[in-house]
PDB file of C-alpha atoms in Angstrom:
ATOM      1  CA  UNK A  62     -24.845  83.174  12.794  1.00  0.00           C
ATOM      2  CA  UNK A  63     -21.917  82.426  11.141  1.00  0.00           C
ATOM      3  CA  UNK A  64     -20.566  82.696   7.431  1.00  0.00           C
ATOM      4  CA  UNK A  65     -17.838  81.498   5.559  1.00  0.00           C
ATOM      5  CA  UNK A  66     -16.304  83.666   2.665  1.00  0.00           C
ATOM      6  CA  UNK A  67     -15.703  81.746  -0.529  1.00  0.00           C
ATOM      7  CA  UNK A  68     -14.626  83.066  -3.593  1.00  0.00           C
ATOM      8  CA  UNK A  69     -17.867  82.535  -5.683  1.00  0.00           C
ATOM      9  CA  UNK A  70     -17.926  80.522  -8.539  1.00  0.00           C
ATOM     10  CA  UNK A  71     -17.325  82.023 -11.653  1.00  0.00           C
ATOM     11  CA  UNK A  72     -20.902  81.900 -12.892  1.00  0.00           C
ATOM     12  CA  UNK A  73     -21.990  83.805  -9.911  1.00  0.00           C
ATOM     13  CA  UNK A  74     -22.361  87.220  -9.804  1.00  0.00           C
ATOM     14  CA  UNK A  75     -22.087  89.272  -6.481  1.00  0.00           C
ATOM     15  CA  UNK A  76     -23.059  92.754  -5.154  1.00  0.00           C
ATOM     16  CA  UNK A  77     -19.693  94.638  -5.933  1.00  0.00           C
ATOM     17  CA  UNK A  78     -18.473  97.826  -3.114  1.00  0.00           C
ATOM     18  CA  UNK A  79     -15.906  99.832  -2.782  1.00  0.00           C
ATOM     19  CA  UNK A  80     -13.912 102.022  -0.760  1.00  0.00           C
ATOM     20  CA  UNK A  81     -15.055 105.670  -0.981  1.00  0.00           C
ATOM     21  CA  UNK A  82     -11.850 106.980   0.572  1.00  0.00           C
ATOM     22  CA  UNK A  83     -13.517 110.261   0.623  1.00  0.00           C
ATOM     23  CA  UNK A  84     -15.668 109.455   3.661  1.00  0.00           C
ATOM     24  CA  UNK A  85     -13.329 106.523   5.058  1.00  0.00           C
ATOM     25  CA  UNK A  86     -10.702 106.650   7.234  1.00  0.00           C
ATOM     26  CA  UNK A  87      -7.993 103.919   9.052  1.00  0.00           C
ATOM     27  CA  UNK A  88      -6.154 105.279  12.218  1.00  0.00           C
ATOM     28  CA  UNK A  89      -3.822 103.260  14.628  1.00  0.00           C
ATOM     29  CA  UNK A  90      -3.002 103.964  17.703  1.00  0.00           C
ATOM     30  CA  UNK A  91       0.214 102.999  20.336  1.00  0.00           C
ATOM     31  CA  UNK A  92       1.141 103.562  23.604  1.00  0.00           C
ATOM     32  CA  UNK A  93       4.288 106.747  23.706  1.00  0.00           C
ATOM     33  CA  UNK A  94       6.370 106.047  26.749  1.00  0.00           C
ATOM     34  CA  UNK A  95       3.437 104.124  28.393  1.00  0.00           C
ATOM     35  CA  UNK A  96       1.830 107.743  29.460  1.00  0.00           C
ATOM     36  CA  UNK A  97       0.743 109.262  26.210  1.00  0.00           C
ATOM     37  CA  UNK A  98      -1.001 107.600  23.167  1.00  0.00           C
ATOM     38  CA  UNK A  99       0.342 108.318  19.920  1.00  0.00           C
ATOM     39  CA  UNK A 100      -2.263 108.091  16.604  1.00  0.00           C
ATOM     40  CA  UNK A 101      -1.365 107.536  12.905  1.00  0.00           C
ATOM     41  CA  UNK A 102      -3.533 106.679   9.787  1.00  0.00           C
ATOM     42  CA  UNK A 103      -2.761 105.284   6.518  1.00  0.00           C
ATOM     43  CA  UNK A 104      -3.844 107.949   3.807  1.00  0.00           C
ATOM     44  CA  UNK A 105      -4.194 105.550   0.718  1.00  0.00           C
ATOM     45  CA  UNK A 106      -5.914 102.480   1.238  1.00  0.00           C
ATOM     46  CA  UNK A 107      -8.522  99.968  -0.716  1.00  0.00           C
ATOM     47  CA  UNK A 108     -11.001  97.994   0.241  1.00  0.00           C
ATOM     48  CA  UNK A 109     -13.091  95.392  -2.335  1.00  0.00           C
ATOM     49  CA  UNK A 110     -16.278  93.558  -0.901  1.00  0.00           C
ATOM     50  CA  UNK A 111     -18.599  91.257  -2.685  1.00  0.00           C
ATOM     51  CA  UNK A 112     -21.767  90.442  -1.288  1.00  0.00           C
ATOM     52  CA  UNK A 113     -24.915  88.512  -1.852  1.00  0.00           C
ATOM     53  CA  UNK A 114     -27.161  91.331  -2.912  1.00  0.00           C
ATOM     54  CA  UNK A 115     -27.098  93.850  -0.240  1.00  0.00           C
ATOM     55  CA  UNK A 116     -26.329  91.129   2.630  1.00  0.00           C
ATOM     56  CA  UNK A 117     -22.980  91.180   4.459  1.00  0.00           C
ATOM     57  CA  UNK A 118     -23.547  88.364   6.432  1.00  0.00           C
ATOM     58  CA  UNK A 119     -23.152  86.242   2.783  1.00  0.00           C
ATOM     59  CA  UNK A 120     -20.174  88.360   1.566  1.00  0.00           C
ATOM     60  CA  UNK A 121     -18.369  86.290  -0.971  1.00  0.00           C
ATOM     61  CA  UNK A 122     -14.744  88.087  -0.866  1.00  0.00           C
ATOM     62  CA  UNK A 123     -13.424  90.836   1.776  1.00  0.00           C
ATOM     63  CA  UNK A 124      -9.785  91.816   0.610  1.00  0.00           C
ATOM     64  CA  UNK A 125      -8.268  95.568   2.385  1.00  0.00           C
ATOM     65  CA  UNK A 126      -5.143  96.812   1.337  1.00  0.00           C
ATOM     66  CA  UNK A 127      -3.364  99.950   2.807  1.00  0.00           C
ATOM     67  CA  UNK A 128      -0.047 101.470   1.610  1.00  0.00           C
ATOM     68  CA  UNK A 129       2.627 101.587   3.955  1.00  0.00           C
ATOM     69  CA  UNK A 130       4.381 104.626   2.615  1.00  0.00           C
ATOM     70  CA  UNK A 131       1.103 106.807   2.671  1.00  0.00           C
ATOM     71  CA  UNK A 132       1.497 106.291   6.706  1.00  0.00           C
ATOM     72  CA  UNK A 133       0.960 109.271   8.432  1.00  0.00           C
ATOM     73  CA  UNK A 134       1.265 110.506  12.162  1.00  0.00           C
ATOM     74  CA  UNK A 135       2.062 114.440  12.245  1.00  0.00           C
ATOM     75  CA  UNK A 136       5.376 114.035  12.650  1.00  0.00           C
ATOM     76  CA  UNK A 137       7.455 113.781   9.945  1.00  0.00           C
ATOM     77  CA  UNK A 138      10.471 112.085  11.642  1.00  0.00           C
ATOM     78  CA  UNK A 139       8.460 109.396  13.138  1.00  0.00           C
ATOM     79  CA  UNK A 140       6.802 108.541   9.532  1.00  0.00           C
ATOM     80  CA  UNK A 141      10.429 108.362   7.986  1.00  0.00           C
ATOM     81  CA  UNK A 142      11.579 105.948  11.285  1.00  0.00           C
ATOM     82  CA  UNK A 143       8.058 104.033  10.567  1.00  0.00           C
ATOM     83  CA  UNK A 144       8.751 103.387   6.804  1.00  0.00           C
ATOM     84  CA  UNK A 145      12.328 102.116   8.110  1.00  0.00           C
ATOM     85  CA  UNK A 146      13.729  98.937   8.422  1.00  0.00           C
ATOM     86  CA  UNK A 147      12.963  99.429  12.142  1.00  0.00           C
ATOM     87  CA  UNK A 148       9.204  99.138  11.364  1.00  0.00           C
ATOM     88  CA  UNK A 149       7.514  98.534   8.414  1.00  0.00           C
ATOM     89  CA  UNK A 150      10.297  98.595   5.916  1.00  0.00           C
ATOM     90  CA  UNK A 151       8.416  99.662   3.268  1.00  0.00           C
ATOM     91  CA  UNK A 152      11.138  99.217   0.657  1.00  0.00           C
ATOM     92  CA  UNK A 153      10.332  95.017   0.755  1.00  0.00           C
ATOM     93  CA  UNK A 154       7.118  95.522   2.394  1.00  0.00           C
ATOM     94  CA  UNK A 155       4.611  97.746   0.335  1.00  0.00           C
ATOM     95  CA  UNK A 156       1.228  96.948   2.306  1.00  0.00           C
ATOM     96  CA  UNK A 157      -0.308  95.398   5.023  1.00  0.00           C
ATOM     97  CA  UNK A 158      -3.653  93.586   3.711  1.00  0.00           C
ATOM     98  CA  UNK A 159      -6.230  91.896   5.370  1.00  0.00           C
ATOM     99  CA  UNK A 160      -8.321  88.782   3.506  1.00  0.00           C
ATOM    100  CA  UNK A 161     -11.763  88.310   5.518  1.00  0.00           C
ATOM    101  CA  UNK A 162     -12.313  84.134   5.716  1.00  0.00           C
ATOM    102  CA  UNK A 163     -15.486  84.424   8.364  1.00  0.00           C
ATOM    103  CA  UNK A 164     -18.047  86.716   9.277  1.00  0.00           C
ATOM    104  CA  UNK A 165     -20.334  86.139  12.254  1.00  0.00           C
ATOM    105  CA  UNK A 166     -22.896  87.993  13.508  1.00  0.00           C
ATOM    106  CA  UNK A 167     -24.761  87.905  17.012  1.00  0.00           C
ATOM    107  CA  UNK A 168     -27.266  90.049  18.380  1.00  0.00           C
ATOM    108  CA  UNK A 169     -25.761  93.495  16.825  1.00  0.00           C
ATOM    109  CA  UNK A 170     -22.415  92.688  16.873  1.00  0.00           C
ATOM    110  CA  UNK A 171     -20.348  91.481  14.442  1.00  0.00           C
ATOM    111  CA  UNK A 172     -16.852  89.923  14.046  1.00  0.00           C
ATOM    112  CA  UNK A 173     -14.526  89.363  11.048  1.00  0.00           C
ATOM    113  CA  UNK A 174     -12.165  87.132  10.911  1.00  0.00           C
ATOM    114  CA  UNK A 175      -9.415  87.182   8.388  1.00  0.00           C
ATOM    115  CA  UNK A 176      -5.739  86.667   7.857  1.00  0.00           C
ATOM    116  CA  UNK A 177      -4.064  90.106   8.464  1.00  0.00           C
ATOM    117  CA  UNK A 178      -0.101  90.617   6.431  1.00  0.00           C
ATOM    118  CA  UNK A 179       1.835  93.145   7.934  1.00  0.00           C
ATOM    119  CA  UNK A 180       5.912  93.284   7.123  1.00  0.00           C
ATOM    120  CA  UNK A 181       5.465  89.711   5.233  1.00  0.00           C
ATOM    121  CA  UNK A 182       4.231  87.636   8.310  1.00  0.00           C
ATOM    122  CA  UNK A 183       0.303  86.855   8.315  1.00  0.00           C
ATOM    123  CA  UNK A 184      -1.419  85.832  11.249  1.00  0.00           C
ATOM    124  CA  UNK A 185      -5.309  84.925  12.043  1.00  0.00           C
ATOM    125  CA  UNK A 186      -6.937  88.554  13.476  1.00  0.00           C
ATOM    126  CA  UNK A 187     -10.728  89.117  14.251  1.00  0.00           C
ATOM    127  CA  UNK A 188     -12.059  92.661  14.407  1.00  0.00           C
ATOM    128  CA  UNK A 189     -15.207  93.608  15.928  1.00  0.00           C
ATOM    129  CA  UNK A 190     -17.597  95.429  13.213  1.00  0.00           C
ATOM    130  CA  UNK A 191     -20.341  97.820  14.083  1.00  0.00           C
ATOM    131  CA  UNK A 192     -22.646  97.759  10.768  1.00  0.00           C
ATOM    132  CA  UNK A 193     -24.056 101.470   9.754  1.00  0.00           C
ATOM    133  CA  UNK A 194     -26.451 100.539   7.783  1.00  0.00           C
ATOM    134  CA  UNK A 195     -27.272 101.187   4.022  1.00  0.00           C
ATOM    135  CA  UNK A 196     -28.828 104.414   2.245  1.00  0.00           C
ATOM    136  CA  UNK A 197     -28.992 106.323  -0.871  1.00  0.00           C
ATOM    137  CA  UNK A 198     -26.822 109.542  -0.906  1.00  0.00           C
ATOM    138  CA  UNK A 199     -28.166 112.853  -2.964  1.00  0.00           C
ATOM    139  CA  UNK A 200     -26.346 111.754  -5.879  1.00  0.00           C
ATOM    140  CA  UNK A 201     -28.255 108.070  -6.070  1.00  0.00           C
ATOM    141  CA  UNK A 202     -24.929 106.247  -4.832  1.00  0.00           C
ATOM    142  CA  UNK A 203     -26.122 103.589  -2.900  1.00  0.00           C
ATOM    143  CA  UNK A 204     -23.565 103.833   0.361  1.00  0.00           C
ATOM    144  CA  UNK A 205     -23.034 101.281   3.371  1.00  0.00           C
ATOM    145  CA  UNK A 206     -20.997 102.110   6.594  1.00  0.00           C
ATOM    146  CA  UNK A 207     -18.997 100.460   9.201  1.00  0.00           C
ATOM    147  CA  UNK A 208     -16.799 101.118  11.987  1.00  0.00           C
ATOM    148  CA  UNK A 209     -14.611  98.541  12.030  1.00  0.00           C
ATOM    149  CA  UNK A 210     -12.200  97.994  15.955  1.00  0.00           C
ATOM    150  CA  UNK A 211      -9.621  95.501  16.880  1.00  0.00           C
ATOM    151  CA  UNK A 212      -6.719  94.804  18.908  1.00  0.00           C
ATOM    152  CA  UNK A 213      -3.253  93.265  17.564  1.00  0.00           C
ATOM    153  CA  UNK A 214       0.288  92.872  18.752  1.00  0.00           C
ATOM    154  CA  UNK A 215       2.696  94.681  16.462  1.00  0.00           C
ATOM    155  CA  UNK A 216       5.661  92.338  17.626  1.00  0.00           C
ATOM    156  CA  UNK A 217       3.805  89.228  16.138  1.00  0.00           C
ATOM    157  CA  UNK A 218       4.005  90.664  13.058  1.00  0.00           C
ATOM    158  CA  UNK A 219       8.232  91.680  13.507  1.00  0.00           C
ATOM    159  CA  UNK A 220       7.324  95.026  14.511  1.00  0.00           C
ATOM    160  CA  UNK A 221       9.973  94.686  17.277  1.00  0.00           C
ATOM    161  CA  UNK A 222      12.283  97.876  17.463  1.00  0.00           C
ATOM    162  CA  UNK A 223      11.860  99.497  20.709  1.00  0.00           C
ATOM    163  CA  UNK A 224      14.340 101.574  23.200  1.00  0.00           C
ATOM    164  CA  UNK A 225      14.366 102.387  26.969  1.00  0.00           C
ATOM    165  CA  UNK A 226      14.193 105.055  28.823  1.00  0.00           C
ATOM    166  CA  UNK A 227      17.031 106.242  31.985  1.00  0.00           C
ATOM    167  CA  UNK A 228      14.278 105.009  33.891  1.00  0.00           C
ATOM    168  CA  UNK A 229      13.856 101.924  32.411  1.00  0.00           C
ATOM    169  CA  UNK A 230      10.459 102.748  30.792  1.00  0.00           C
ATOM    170  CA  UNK A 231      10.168 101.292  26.964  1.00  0.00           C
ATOM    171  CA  UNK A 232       9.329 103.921  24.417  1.00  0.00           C
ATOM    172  CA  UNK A 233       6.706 102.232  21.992  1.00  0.00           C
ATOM    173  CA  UNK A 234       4.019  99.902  23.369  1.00  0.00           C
ATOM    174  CA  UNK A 235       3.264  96.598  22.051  1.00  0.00           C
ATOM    175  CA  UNK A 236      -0.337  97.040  21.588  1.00  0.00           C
ATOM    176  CA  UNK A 237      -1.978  98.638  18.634  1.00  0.00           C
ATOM    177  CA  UNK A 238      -5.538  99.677  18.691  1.00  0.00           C
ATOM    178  CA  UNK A 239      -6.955  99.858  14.870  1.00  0.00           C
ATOM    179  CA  UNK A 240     -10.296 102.152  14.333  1.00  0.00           C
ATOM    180  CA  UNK A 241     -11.388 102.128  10.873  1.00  0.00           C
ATOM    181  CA  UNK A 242     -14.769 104.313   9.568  1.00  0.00           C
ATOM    182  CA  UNK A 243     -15.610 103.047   6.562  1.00  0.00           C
ATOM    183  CA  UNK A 244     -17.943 104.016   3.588  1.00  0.00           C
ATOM    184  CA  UNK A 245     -18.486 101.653   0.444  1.00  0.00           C
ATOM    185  CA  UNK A 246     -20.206 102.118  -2.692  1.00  0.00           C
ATOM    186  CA  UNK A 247     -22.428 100.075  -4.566  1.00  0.00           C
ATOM    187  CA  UNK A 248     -21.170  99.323  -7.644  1.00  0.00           C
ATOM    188  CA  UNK A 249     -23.080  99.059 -10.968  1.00  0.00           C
TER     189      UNK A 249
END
């Protein structure tokens, strides 16, 4: 089954969620050296979803947003080299967002598709989704979750520093892995 996202006319009303960044979290991860895998994760991020009722598979508008300065990997000197012109360069580049254009569903699986901005260049990404479910939490906040995977190439999006080792072995990999567990709320 698949579903285009349109913004919905302005008569229509959707389901509105968003981001409870209490119980949500977006983590990265890259190849260190080609032996070791660093992880990182984006502390402030937002996420707005509008839906036909409770129905994702007719979700109107998907739009993510993460800050690039609220990056965060345990090591203070990396996170300073990250928010450099080397990487993200935060001081022209402020977020990375990610506007869903197609969700599909088959069997349980599902994949969004969306155009993903990262350092000013936006490129077509799909991410595989893995759909919680919906329930009522003990204070009667209606809550839906997803874990949300995916694959992209940090060099497509000019993520290109990288250095070599005496041996010839480069330091950062190209390959980032992107895990996101994430919690909306039903808004009234």
């Amino acid at each position: 089954m698949e579903t285009e996202i349109r913004e919905a006319p302005a008569q229509s009303v959707g389901t509105k969620w968003k981001i409870d960044p209490a119980h949500s979290e977006i983590q990265f991860k890259v190849k260190h050296l080609m032996i070791t895998t660093v992880t990182g994760y984006f502390k402030t991020f937002d996420l707005e979803v509008e839906s036909e009722g409770d129905d994702f598979t007719k979700s109107k508008k998907i739009i993510f947003t993460a800050d690039v300065d609220s990056i965060e990997t345990n090591n203070a000197h990396r996170d300073t080299h990250l928010k450099s012109a080397d990487f993200f360069d935060v001081e022209k580049n402020k977020q990375i967002r990610f506007v869903g254009k197609k969700y599909e569903q088959g069997g349980d699986e599902y994949r969004l598709t969306g155009d993903l901005t990262i350092r000013g260049i936006t490129k077509p990404t799909t991410l595989s989704v893995e759909y919680g479910g919906i329930v009522v939490d003990p204070y009667g906040q209606t809550k839906a979750g997803f874990t949300v995977s995916g694959k992209i190439s940090r060099r497509e999006f000019g993520l290109t520093w990288n250095a070599a080792t005496e041996a010839g072995q480069i330091v950062v990999g190209d390959e980032i892995k992107v895990h996101c567990e994430v919690q909306l709320i039903k808004q009234s």
